[in-house]
Amino acid sequence: MPQYFFHIRDGTSLERDEFGIDLPDMGAVRLEAHRTIAGFMMDVALGRDRMPGQAFEVADASGTCLTIIPFKCARSDGA
């Protein structure tokens, strides 16, 4: 199963995901990103945290950026 890394972009800085996650395909990558972003939004709404950035830059194991998923575009239902 391919490994994907969900780096967090915040302006010009990039917080690298050092661990990654094994997912079957890009559909599962998008679903994981939207679910995670929904969790971030819930934490912000409850006053427990702040948004950690502006977007996920999803990379494969070789470091190639496959997609950028802006946090503002995430669906609130995690789909």
Coordinates of C-alpha atoms in Angstrom, one line a residue:
M1 CA 0.0 0.0 0.0
P2 CA 1.4 3.4 -0.9
Q3 CA 2.6 5.8 1.9
Y4 CA 1.5 9.4 1.9
F5 CA 2.8 12.3 3.9
F6 CA 0.5 15.2 4.9
H7 CA 2.8 18.2 5.2
I8 CA 1.1 21.3 6.6
R9 CA 1.7 24.6 4.7
D10 CA 1.3 27.8 6.7
G11 CA 2.2 30.8 4.4
T12 CA 5.9 30.3 3.5
S13 CA 6.6 27.6 6.2
L14 CA 6.1 23.9 5.8
E15 CA 5.7 21.5 8.7
R16 CA 6.8 18.1 7.4
D17 CA 5.0 15.0 8.3
E18 CA 7.8 12.6 9.3
F19 CA 5.7 9.5 9.7
G20 CA 3.2 9.3 6.8
I21 CA 0.2 7.0 6.5
D22 CA -0.5 4.0 4.3
L23 CA -3.6 4.5 2.2
P24 CA -4.8 2.6 -0.9
D25 CA -5.3 5.5 -3.3
M26 CA -5.9 9.3 -3.8
G27 CA -9.6 8.9 -2.9
A28 CA -8.6 7.7 0.5
V29 CA -6.0 10.5 0.7
R30 CA -8.7 13.1 0.1
L31 CA -11.0 11.5 2.6
E32 CA -8.3 11.4 5.3
A33 CA -7.4 15.0 4.6
H34 CA -11.0 16.2 4.9
R35 CA -11.6 14.2 8.1
T36 CA -8.4 15.6 9.7
I37 CA -9.3 19.2 8.7
A38 CA -12.8 18.7 10.1
G39 CA -11.1 17.7 13.4
F40 CA -8.9 20.8 13.3
M41 CA -12.1 23.0 12.7
M42 CA -13.8 21.3 15.7
D43 CA -10.9 22.0 17.9
V44 CA -10.8 25.7 16.8
A45 CA -14.6 26.0 17.3
L46 CA -14.3 24.6 20.8
G47 CA -11.4 27.0 21.6
R48 CA -9.0 24.1 22.2
D49 CA -6.5 25.0 19.5
R50 CA -5.9 27.2 16.5
M51 CA -5.7 26.2 12.8
P52 CA -2.3 24.7 12.3
G53 CA -1.9 26.0 8.8
Q54 CA -3.6 26.8 5.5
A55 CA -3.3 23.6 3.5
F56 CA -2.1 20.0 3.3
E57 CA 0.6 19.4 0.8
V58 CA 0.3 15.6 0.2
A59 CA 3.5 13.9 -0.9
D60 CA 4.4 10.4 -1.9
A61 CA 7.3 8.4 -0.4
S62 CA 9.7 9.9 -2.9
G63 CA 8.8 13.4 -1.7
T64 CA 6.8 14.4 -4.8
C65 CA 3.9 16.7 -4.0
L66 CA 0.8 14.9 -5.4
T67 CA -1.9 17.4 -4.4
I68 CA -2.5 20.5 -2.3
I69 CA -5.7 20.5 -0.2
P70 CA -6.6 23.9 1.2
F71 CA -8.1 23.8 4.6
K72 CA -10.8 26.3 3.6
C73 CA -12.0 23.9 0.9
A74 CA -12.6 20.9 3.2
R75 CA -16.1 19.6 3.7
S76 CA -17.4 19.8 7.2
D77 CA -18.9 16.3 6.9
G78 CA -15.4 14.8 6.3
A79 CA -16.4 13.4 2.9

